[in-house]
Each structure stands twice: as structure tokens, then as C-alpha cells.
XYZ file of C-alpha atoms in Angstrom:
264
model
C 7.583 35.840 40.810
C 7.654 33.833 37.776
C 8.619 29.987 37.662
C 11.199 30.449 34.958
C 14.751 29.943 36.031
C 17.674 32.277 35.178
C 18.099 32.362 31.402
C 15.036 30.538 30.081
C 14.186 31.573 26.790
C 10.944 32.578 25.326
C 11.003 28.845 22.492
C 9.682 31.074 19.518
C 11.626 33.976 19.774
C 15.556 32.858 21.047
C 17.638 34.749 23.262
C 16.415 38.313 24.973
C 18.612 40.719 25.411
C 17.236 43.668 27.230
C 18.054 47.643 26.858
C 17.185 50.135 29.054
C 16.824 53.888 29.281
C 19.330 55.431 31.757
C 16.208 56.315 34.411
C 16.405 54.831 37.898
C 13.359 52.790 36.819
C 14.314 51.359 33.873
C 18.078 50.501 34.945
C 16.169 48.798 38.326
C 13.886 47.076 35.962
C 16.631 45.874 33.636
C 18.461 44.214 36.508
C 15.529 42.469 37.921
C 14.620 41.213 34.390
C 18.022 40.116 33.960
C 18.428 38.476 37.192
C 15.206 36.350 36.385
C 16.069 35.279 32.657
C 19.303 35.941 32.123
C 20.988 38.425 29.001
C 21.945 37.654 25.500
C 24.368 39.593 23.751
C 23.071 41.400 21.349
C 24.989 39.749 18.281
C 22.690 36.812 19.273
C 19.524 38.740 20.083
C 16.255 36.831 19.386
C 14.086 39.546 20.404
C 15.042 42.897 22.326
C 13.174 44.500 25.003
C 13.382 47.334 25.534
C 12.960 49.479 28.893
C 11.936 53.093 28.859
C 9.544 55.289 27.408
C 8.610 56.042 23.904
C 12.119 58.297 23.182
C 14.219 55.286 24.390
C 11.963 53.199 22.104
C 12.908 55.542 18.891
C 16.480 55.022 20.101
C 16.308 51.497 20.111
C 14.719 50.847 16.729
C 17.043 53.543 15.164
C 19.929 51.623 16.638
C 19.219 48.083 16.032
C 17.345 48.797 12.527
C 19.722 46.874 10.422
C 19.767 43.456 12.908
C 15.963 42.649 11.851
C 15.078 41.635 15.478
C 11.724 42.136 16.989
C 11.116 44.860 19.760
C 9.206 44.574 22.452
C 9.113 47.771 24.789
C 7.940 47.678 28.613
C 7.135 50.946 29.864
C 9.301 52.444 32.581
C 8.662 56.319 31.119
C 5.841 58.644 31.044
C 3.100 57.766 28.303
C 4.581 54.246 26.835
C 2.155 54.469 23.428
C 4.900 52.176 22.024
C 5.237 50.062 24.944
C 3.812 47.313 27.299
C 2.772 47.143 30.442
C 5.734 46.516 32.650
C 5.525 43.391 34.614
C 7.958 40.325 35.262
C 5.739 37.751 35.267
C 5.802 34.873 32.578
C 7.612 37.002 30.118
C 8.516 33.943 27.950
C 4.952 33.531 27.341
C 4.435 36.883 26.627
C 6.785 36.986 24.126
C 5.752 34.087 22.431
C 2.015 35.481 22.413
C 3.208 38.947 21.220
C 1.642 40.090 18.062
C 3.853 42.246 15.784
C 3.949 45.330 13.615
C 6.006 46.225 10.850
C 6.756 50.155 10.653
C 8.655 51.980 7.591
C 10.339 54.972 8.520
C 10.565 58.243 6.947
C 13.597 59.003 5.249
C 14.495 62.473 5.121
C 16.741 64.124 2.936
C 17.520 67.996 3.658
C 19.980 70.807 1.546
C 21.100 73.491 3.990
C 22.058 76.877 2.962
C 25.540 75.504 2.079
C 24.837 73.432 0.165
C 25.506 70.563 2.315
C 22.945 67.484 2.336
C 21.883 65.820 5.643
C 19.853 62.310 5.622
C 18.249 60.996 8.637
C 15.677 58.203 9.086
C 12.618 59.274 11.183
C 9.966 56.592 12.165
C 7.633 59.172 13.562
C 7.745 62.155 11.810
C 9.817 64.608 9.595
C 8.726 68.475 10.468
C 10.145 71.627 9.819
C 10.049 74.785 12.381
C 10.855 77.969 11.725
C 13.859 79.084 13.144
C 13.539 82.702 13.978
C 11.188 85.339 14.202
C 8.846 85.619 10.823
C 6.844 82.991 9.484
C 8.537 80.326 7.237
C 7.732 80.394 3.791
C 7.249 76.890 2.314
C 6.735 75.908 -1.485
C 4.944 72.281 -1.209
C 5.465 69.643 -4.279
C 4.191 66.405 -4.324
C 5.937 63.550 -6.729
C 7.743 66.864 -8.851
C 4.321 68.274 -8.899
C 3.920 71.585 -6.921
C 0.812 71.624 -5.156
C 1.341 74.526 -3.048
C 2.993 77.967 -4.563
C 3.329 79.312 -0.836
C 2.526 77.687 2.813
C 3.160 80.929 5.115
C 3.188 78.658 8.514
C 5.170 77.928 11.983
C 6.003 74.661 9.862
C 4.759 71.739 8.142
C 5.171 68.111 9.124
C 4.790 64.102 7.632
C 3.547 61.965 9.794
C 3.369 58.298 9.555
C 0.780 56.056 11.295
C 2.724 55.539 14.280
C 3.822 58.620 14.407
C 0.152 60.390 13.842
C -0.637 60.609 17.530
C 2.602 62.096 18.543
C 3.126 65.718 17.382
C 1.116 65.514 14.163
C -1.656 65.045 16.189
C -0.611 68.031 18.423
C -1.125 69.938 15.259
C -4.331 69.050 14.634
C -3.302 66.409 12.069
C -5.373 63.253 11.411
C -5.121 59.731 13.442
C -4.022 57.288 10.755
C -4.543 53.509 11.084
C -1.504 51.334 11.635
C -2.512 49.604 8.328
C -3.325 52.561 6.004
C -0.930 52.808 3.254
C -0.965 56.846 3.739
C 0.930 59.767 5.094
C -0.630 62.603 6.765
C 0.893 66.251 5.446
C -0.204 68.932 8.280
C 0.384 72.371 8.620
C 2.175 73.910 11.845
C 0.132 77.227 12.563
C -0.569 77.897 9.582
C -1.119 81.858 8.619
C -1.833 81.628 4.725
C -3.610 79.593 3.397
C -5.614 80.151 6.690
C -8.184 76.929 5.932
C -5.739 74.818 4.855
C -6.151 71.686 7.537
C -3.311 69.676 5.118
C -3.519 66.583 3.430
C -3.652 62.976 3.447
C -1.154 61.414 0.933
C -0.178 57.484 -0.401
C 2.504 56.033 1.328
C 4.601 55.772 -1.607
C 4.591 59.578 -2.463
C 7.659 61.565 -2.098
C 7.131 65.312 -0.668
C 9.740 68.010 -1.252
C 9.568 71.589 0.669
C 11.499 74.345 -0.553
C 12.175 77.027 2.041
C 11.030 80.712 0.474
C 13.290 83.201 1.610
C 15.345 81.366 3.700
C 17.902 83.739 4.749
C 15.350 86.119 6.016
C 12.952 83.777 7.514
C 15.439 80.731 8.114
C 13.618 77.018 8.536
C 15.251 73.789 10.689
C 14.203 70.298 9.784
C 13.745 67.073 12.298
C 13.279 63.603 12.382
C 13.202 62.305 15.400
C 15.458 64.544 17.099
C 17.738 64.982 14.524
C 17.904 68.284 13.563
C 19.279 70.324 10.710
C 19.559 74.167 10.844
C 19.047 76.769 7.825
C 17.560 74.209 5.380
C 16.616 75.226 1.901
C 14.826 72.372 0.703
C 13.901 68.896 2.525
C 12.572 65.669 0.762
C 10.487 62.835 2.315
C 9.501 59.482 1.632
C 8.778 56.043 3.312
C 11.718 54.185 3.051
C 10.004 50.374 2.383
C 13.249 48.927 2.578
C 13.705 49.387 6.405
C 11.518 47.300 8.481
C 11.067 48.006 12.245
C 9.323 44.980 13.906
C 7.299 45.748 17.318
C 5.667 43.410 19.705
C 2.389 43.991 21.391
C 0.556 41.907 23.763
C -2.556 40.700 22.609
C -5.647 43.249 21.774
C -3.047 46.120 22.855
C -1.253 46.588 19.702
C -0.851 49.555 17.621
C -4.404 49.413 16.120
C -6.365 49.500 19.281
C -4.147 52.668 20.744
C -4.771 54.524 17.756
C -8.526 54.133 17.921
C -8.139 54.408 21.403
C -6.702 57.790 21.313
C -9.798 59.061 19.608
C -12.338 57.975 22.452
C -10.152 59.820 24.761
């Protein structure tokens, strides 16, 4: 058991706020940690401790993105790529020693067949997926210049370095070093051109997908679980105005995790 009394706070991080997913394991963990260290109101947070899996971490980052408060995740889910190991011992010291990684999300601007514009932010990736029995037909432009007149595929995605080990990696896209100022543009089950494996783009690049024959070959767009059906165009670019601050135990940050994933 830790020696700290209830209400003890890390010197460098300020008051702790504990947030948890709705799973039993996460809720029990929150109860245990609150009993040991207290729990501050979100408005007073110096650091947020998120208890759950990667999905809950993404929810927490989206929900708190305007607060400029670092988030330290502890795994009470499954994979936990964005999380640290769960341990109740000496949490203030762990928070004080934690190393910070700053992530910029992708801004998605999708226009549907009715002319409605939908906007969302995605920390991992923005993906386009066919929504019918036939393959999608996409035209791809980078910074206003058409780079591929037609990609026939099940879909395509743009991934950040943090998201490069998620859906992007499953689609055979590259794993990107966390400090790299690049994005991955990856096709999903490309039919034509068959040998196209995608591209690495500068982080500042603006990517536009135009859906060809949208009525016959419907496409949906998704950014971190936020879906838009029947899109005719989707624009994607990194939003440097939004900063997500993630904390990791020394030696277990995103750079180490990204390297480790490639030798698994």
C-alpha cells in the first residue's frame, strides 16, 4: 500500500482527477485510487488519470482537449497501447516522473450528398470505407493537386504517428515514429492500381478525397468513431492548434512502444 494519505497530490502536476470507463474493472480501480489519493473537480485538474482502454483514452482526450491538461492513462482495458501499467503504489511520484508526448489530431471536414458539412477531430486516423456491395472509387488530391485520378478500393485512410499502429497497421500501412512530422496515406484492399501501397505525406499536407459515382458506390467517412454516411468529399489535415498531452512512465513512451510493435 502507498504511504501517501488521501488527498496527497504530486508536486509538479497539481490536483489529480480520476476518470474511468463504465467497465467493472475501471470503476473498481477508480474507487480504489480515489480512496487513496482523493479526487479533484475537473475544473481544478493539474493532471487527469484515465482508467480504461485505448478507446476510453481517445474519449478522454476528445472531451478534455480544451483544458490543456496532461492525461496519464492506466490500463483497465485490453490492448492499452496508449496506457501505462495499472498500479496503485506511489502514484504521485509516477505522475511527477512521467514523460510527456504532445499529439496533434487530424481535422476531418466531410461533405455528404445533401451538401451538409460535418467536422470532427481524430487522434488516430480518418478513414473512408465503402458502404455498399461495390468497391469505392476515390480521387486523391494533395495540397490542391490531383495525385491519383482513381483509386478503386474498399477504402483509404490518413493516420497520425500515434494512430499508425492501429487500423493503419492492420491495412498494411507503415508504423511512423512518434516524432516524425509525417502522415500515412494508406489504401484499404486496393483493387486498382493493385500495387499501390500508399504514401508518406508531410504533416502539414492537406489531403482531399473525392468520391466518384457516389450514388452507385456509396462511401462513409469516420474519424475516431465519428461516422458520416454518403459522403461526396472528405478533406483531412493536421490541426496544430489542438494539443493532446499524454504522459508515460519513463522508458515506456510512445517512441519505445512504436519501435517494440515492429519487432513483435
